[in-house]
CSV table of C-alpha atoms in Angstrom, one decimal:
chain,number,residue,atom,x,y,z
A,246,MET,CA,78.8,216.2,-29.1
A,247,LEU,CA,75.5,218.6,-30.0
A,248,SER,CA,72.3,217.9,-32.0
A,249,LYS,CA,71.6,219.9,-34.5
A,250,ASN,CA,68.7,221.5,-32.3
A,251,ASP,CA,71.2,222.1,-29.9
A,252,GLU,CA,73.8,223.3,-32.4
A,253,VAL,CA,71.2,226.2,-33.5
A,254,MET,CA,69.7,227.3,-30.1
A,255,ILE,CA,73.6,227.7,-29.1
A,256,LYS,CA,74.2,229.6,-32.4
A,257,LYS,CA,71.7,232.0,-31.1
A,258,ILE,CA,73.8,233.4,-28.0
A,259,LYS,CA,75.9,235.9,-27.5
A,260,VAL,CA,79.3,235.1,-25.6
A,261,LEU,CA,81.5,237.4,-23.9
A,262,TYR,CA,84.8,235.2,-22.8
A,263,VAL,CA,86.7,236.8,-20.1
A,264,GLU,CA,90.4,235.7,-19.7
A,265,ASP,CA,93.8,236.5,-19.1
A,266,GLU,CA,95.8,234.2,-21.3
A,267,GLU,CA,96.6,234.8,-24.9
A,268,ASP,CA,96.8,231.0,-25.4
A,269,ILE,CA,93.3,230.3,-23.3
A,270,LEU,CA,91.8,233.4,-25.6
A,271,LYS,CA,93.1,232.0,-29.1
A,272,PHE,CA,91.4,228.3,-28.4
A,273,ALA,CA,88.2,229.6,-26.9
A,274,SER,CA,88.2,231.7,-30.2
A,275,ILE,CA,88.6,229.3,-32.6
A,276,VAL,CA,86.0,227.1,-31.1
A,277,LEU,CA,83.5,229.3,-29.9
A,278,GLU,CA,83.2,231.2,-33.2
A,279,ASP,CA,81.9,228.4,-35.2
A,280,TYR,CA,79.4,227.9,-32.7
A,281,VAL,CA,78.1,231.2,-30.6
A,282,ASP,CA,76.4,234.1,-33.1
A,283,LYS,CA,78.9,236.9,-32.0
A,284,LEU,CA,81.7,236.4,-29.3
A,285,PHE,CA,83.9,239.2,-27.2
A,286,ILE,CA,87.0,238.7,-25.6
A,287,ALA,CA,88.2,241.0,-22.9
A,288,ARG,CA,91.0,240.1,-20.5
A,289,ASN,CA,89.9,241.5,-17.1
A,290,GLY,CA,86.6,241.5,-15.0
A,291,LYS,CA,87.0,245.9,-15.0
A,292,GLU,CA,87.3,244.9,-19.7
A,293,ALA,CA,84.5,242.9,-19.0
A,294,LEU,CA,82.2,245.3,-17.5
A,295,GLU,CA,82.8,247.8,-20.3
A,296,ILE,CA,81.4,245.2,-22.9
A,297,LEU,CA,78.6,244.2,-20.6
A,298,LYS,CA,77.4,248.0,-21.0
A,299,GLN,CA,77.5,248.5,-24.7
A,300,GLU,CA,76.6,245.0,-25.5
A,301,ASP,CA,73.6,242.5,-25.2
A,302,ILE,CA,75.7,239.3,-23.6
A,303,ASP,CA,73.3,236.2,-23.2
A,304,LEU,CA,76.5,234.2,-21.3
A,305,ILE,CA,79.7,234.8,-19.5
A,306,ILE,CA,82.5,232.4,-19.8
A,307,THR,CA,85.1,234.0,-17.0
A,308,ASP,CA,88.7,232.4,-15.1
A,309,ILE,CA,88.4,233.4,-11.5
A,310,LEU,CA,92.2,234.5,-10.9
A,311,MET,CA,93.1,238.1,-13.7
A,312,PRO,CA,94.5,241.1,-13.1
A,313,LYS,CA,92.3,244.5,-11.9
A,314,LEU,CA,88.9,242.8,-11.4
A,315,ASN,CA,88.8,238.8,-10.5
A,316,GLY,CA,86.1,236.7,-11.5
A,317,ILE,CA,84.5,236.2,-8.4
A,318,ASP,CA,84.1,240.0,-8.2
A,319,LEU,CA,83.0,240.1,-11.8
A,320,ILE,CA,80.5,237.7,-10.7
A,321,ARG,CA,79.6,239.7,-8.2
A,322,GLU,CA,79.2,242.7,-9.8
A,323,ILE,CA,76.8,241.1,-12.9
A,324,LYS,CA,74.5,239.2,-10.2
A,325,LYS,CA,74.2,243.0,-8.7
A,326,ASN,CA,71.9,244.5,-11.3
A,327,PRO,CA,68.6,243.4,-12.1
A,328,LEU,CA,69.2,244.4,-16.1
A,329,TRP,CA,72.0,241.5,-16.9
A,330,ASP,CA,69.9,239.0,-17.2
A,331,ILE,CA,73.1,236.7,-18.1
A,332,ALA,CA,73.8,233.0,-17.6
A,333,VAL,CA,78.1,232.7,-16.1
A,334,ILE,CA,80.5,229.4,-16.2
A,335,VAL,CA,83.3,229.4,-14.7
A,336,ALA,CA,86.6,228.1,-16.3
A,337,THR,CA,89.3,227.7,-14.1
A,338,ALA,CA,92.1,225.5,-13.6
A,339,HIS,CA,92.0,226.8,-9.2
A,340,THR,CA,89.9,224.1,-7.3
A,341,GLU,CA,90.1,225.0,-4.0
A,342,THR,CA,87.5,224.8,-2.0
A,343,GLN,CA,86.7,228.8,-0.7
A,344,TYR,CA,86.9,229.2,-4.8
A,345,LEU,CA,84.2,226.5,-5.3
A,346,LEU,CA,82.5,227.8,-2.4
A,347,ASP,CA,81.8,231.3,-3.8
A,348,CYS,CA,81.0,230.0,-7.1
A,349,ILE,CA,78.0,227.9,-5.2
A,350,GLU,CA,77.1,231.5,-3.4
A,351,LEU,CA,76.6,232.8,-6.4
A,352,LYS,CA,75.1,230.9,-8.1
A,353,VAL,CA,76.9,230.0,-11.0
A,354,ASP,CA,75.4,228.1,-13.9
A,355,GLY,CA,78.2,226.6,-14.7
A,356,TYR,CA,81.7,225.4,-13.8
A,357,ILE,CA,84.7,224.2,-16.0
A,358,LEU,CA,88.2,223.3,-15.6
A,359,LYS,CA,91.1,223.7,-17.8
A,360,PRO,CA,92.4,222.5,-19.9
A,361,ILE,CA,88.8,222.9,-21.2
A,362,ASP,CA,87.2,219.7,-23.1
A,363,VAL,CA,85.3,221.3,-26.2
A,364,GLU,CA,82.6,218.6,-26.1
A,365,GLU,CA,82.5,219.4,-22.4
A,366,LEU,CA,82.7,223.2,-22.7
A,367,LEU,CA,80.0,223.2,-25.5
A,368,LYS,CA,77.6,220.6,-23.1
A,369,THR,CA,78.2,223.4,-20.5
A,370,ILE,CA,76.8,226.8,-22.6
A,371,LEU,CA,73.3,224.3,-23.0
A,372,LYS,CA,73.2,223.8,-20.3
A,373,ALA,CA,73.7,227.0,-18.6
A,374,VAL,CA,71.4,228.9,-21.4
A,375,LEU,CA,68.7,226.4,-22.2
A,376,PRO,CA,66.5,228.1,-18.9
A,377,LYS,CA,66.5,231.2,-20.7
A,378,PHE,CA,66.0,229.5,-24.2
A,379,GLN,CA,62.7,227.5,-22.6
A,380,ALA,CA,61.2,230.4,-21.0
A,381,ASN,CA,61.9,232.6,-23.6
A,382,GLU,CA,60.0,230.5,-25.8
A,383,LEU,CA,57.2,230.3,-23.8
A,384,GLN,CA,56.4,233.4,-23.5
A,385,ALA,CA,56.7,234.4,-26.9
A,386,LYS,CA,53.5,231.5,-27.3
A,387,ASN,CA,51.8,232.5,-24.6
A,388,ILE,CA,51.4,235.8,-26.5
A,389,LEU,CA,51.0,234.2,-30.0
A,390,LEU,CA,48.3,232.7,-28.1
A,391,ASN,CA,47.0,235.7,-26.8
A,392,ALA,CA,46.9,237.7,-29.9
A,393,ILE,CA,45.0,234.8,-32.1
A,394,SER,CA,42.7,234.0,-30.1
A,395,VAL,CA,41.3,237.3,-30.2
A,396,PHE,CA,40.1,236.8,-33.7
A,397,VAL,CA,39.8,233.1,-33.3
A,398,GLY,CA,38.0,230.2,-31.0
A,399,GLY,CA,36.6,226.9,-30.2
A,400,LYS,CA,38.3,224.4,-32.5
A,401,LYS,CA,40.3,226.8,-34.1
A,402,ILE,CA,42.4,228.0,-30.9
A,403,GLU,CA,42.9,224.0,-30.3
A,404,ILE,CA,44.0,223.6,-34.0
A,405,ILE,CA,46.5,226.8,-33.3
A,406,LYS,CA,47.9,225.4,-30.0
A,407,TYR,CA,48.2,221.6,-32.0
A,408,LEU,CA,50.4,223.7,-34.4
A,409,ILE,CA,52.5,225.6,-31.5
A,410,GLU,CA,53.0,221.9,-29.2
A,411,ASN,CA,54.0,220.2,-32.8
A,412,SER,CA,56.5,222.8,-34.1
A,413,ASP,CA,60.5,222.3,-33.4
A,414,SER,CA,62.7,224.7,-31.9
A,415,GLU,CA,62.6,227.2,-35.1
A,416,ASN,CA,59.0,227.3,-34.8
A,417,ILE,CA,58.7,224.5,-38.1
A,418,PHE,CA,55.4,222.6,-38.2
A,419,TYR,CA,55.9,219.3,-40.3
A,420,GLY,CA,52.0,218.4,-41.2
A,421,SER,CA,49.2,217.6,-43.7
A,422,TYR,CA,45.3,218.9,-42.6
A,423,GLU,CA,44.7,215.1,-42.4
A,424,ASP,CA,47.1,215.0,-39.7
A,425,ILE,CA,45.2,217.6,-37.3
A,426,VAL,CA,41.8,216.4,-38.7
A,427,GLN,CA,42.2,212.5,-37.1
A,428,GLU,CA,44.6,214.1,-33.5
A,429,LEU,CA,41.7,216.7,-32.9
A,430,SER,CA,38.1,215.5,-34.7
A,431,VAL,CA,38.0,218.7,-36.7
A,432,SER,CA,36.5,219.1,-40.2
A,433,LYS,CA,38.6,219.7,-42.6
A,434,PRO,CA,37.3,223.1,-44.1
A,435,THR,CA,37.5,224.2,-40.6
A,436,VAL,CA,41.7,223.4,-40.5
A,437,VAL,CA,41.9,224.7,-44.0
A,438,LYS,CA,40.0,228.4,-42.8
A,439,THR,CA,42.2,228.7,-40.0
A,440,PHE,CA,45.5,227.6,-42.1
A,441,ARG,CA,43.6,230.8,-44.5
A,442,GLN,CA,43.4,233.1,-41.6
A,443,LEU,CA,47.2,232.7,-40.2
A,444,ILE,CA,48.8,232.8,-43.5
A,445,ASP,CA,46.7,235.8,-44.0
A,446,THR,CA,47.8,238.1,-40.7
A,447,GLY,CA,51.8,236.8,-41.2
A,448,LEU,CA,51.3,234.9,-38.3
A,449,LEU,CA,51.7,231.4,-40.7
A,450,ILE,CA,54.2,231.2,-42.8
A,451,ARG,CA,54.4,227.8,-45.7
A,452,LEU,CA,57.3,227.2,-47.0
A,453,LYS,CA,56.3,224.4,-49.3
A,454,ASN,CA,53.8,221.8,-49.2
A,455,LYS,CA,53.5,220.0,-45.6
A,456,ILE,CA,55.7,222.8,-44.1
A,457,TYR,CA,54.7,226.2,-42.5
A,458,LYS,CA,57.0,228.2,-39.7
A,459,ILE,CA,55.1,229.8,-37.2
A,460,GLN,CA,55.7,233.0,-36.3
A,461,PRO,CA,56.3,234.1,-33.2
A,462,ASP,CA,57.0,237.8,-33.9
A,463,ILE,CA,53.2,238.9,-33.8
A,464,SER,CA,54.1,241.9,-34.9
A,465,HIS,CA,52.5,241.2,-38.4
A,466,TYR,CA,49.2,240.8,-36.8
A,467,LYS,CA,46.6,243.2,-38.1
A,468,GLU,CA,43.1,242.6,-36.7
């Protein structure tokens, strides 16, 4: 099954499941509601497009053969809109060559066969959304570093980079001043002063002894 970090990542996403078979929808709801942030349901492509206009969806899981608007045409509509940065997984019982070729042409992010295996579904979801989360995480860290560099430099920026690079997926850093002193060959007063500056500006929160949370949101920063 998924690791704890993988579960944390999936818990952040909003998923739209598009399927016209009620039994499959019930199964999807039971499984996914325990793992994702929010689950939306549509019974055809037209319903899905209406939901997309109202909600900020991270991932769509869609069947192919549906009334009103099928899965392939739904994906085509999604790909036409540059504002919809949405990962797409196709879930279907059909393995005809033309459907597979259509999915390849549309560059879908995953493909799973029915009946759906829960573990395979979760792994496919993770693989589909991982690139987007990695890109967002990198952007947030770059913004944070740029903001911090306004008021610190030299060894202090090295310390901050060390904190970011050694934090976990939830931006939590576990370590002591001594770890940084040894790793970067800086003085302890410099480390202590850097931590104090970050805490004072809201960019770093001390959760408990040797455990800190780095704030990727720099809205708390005050020059």
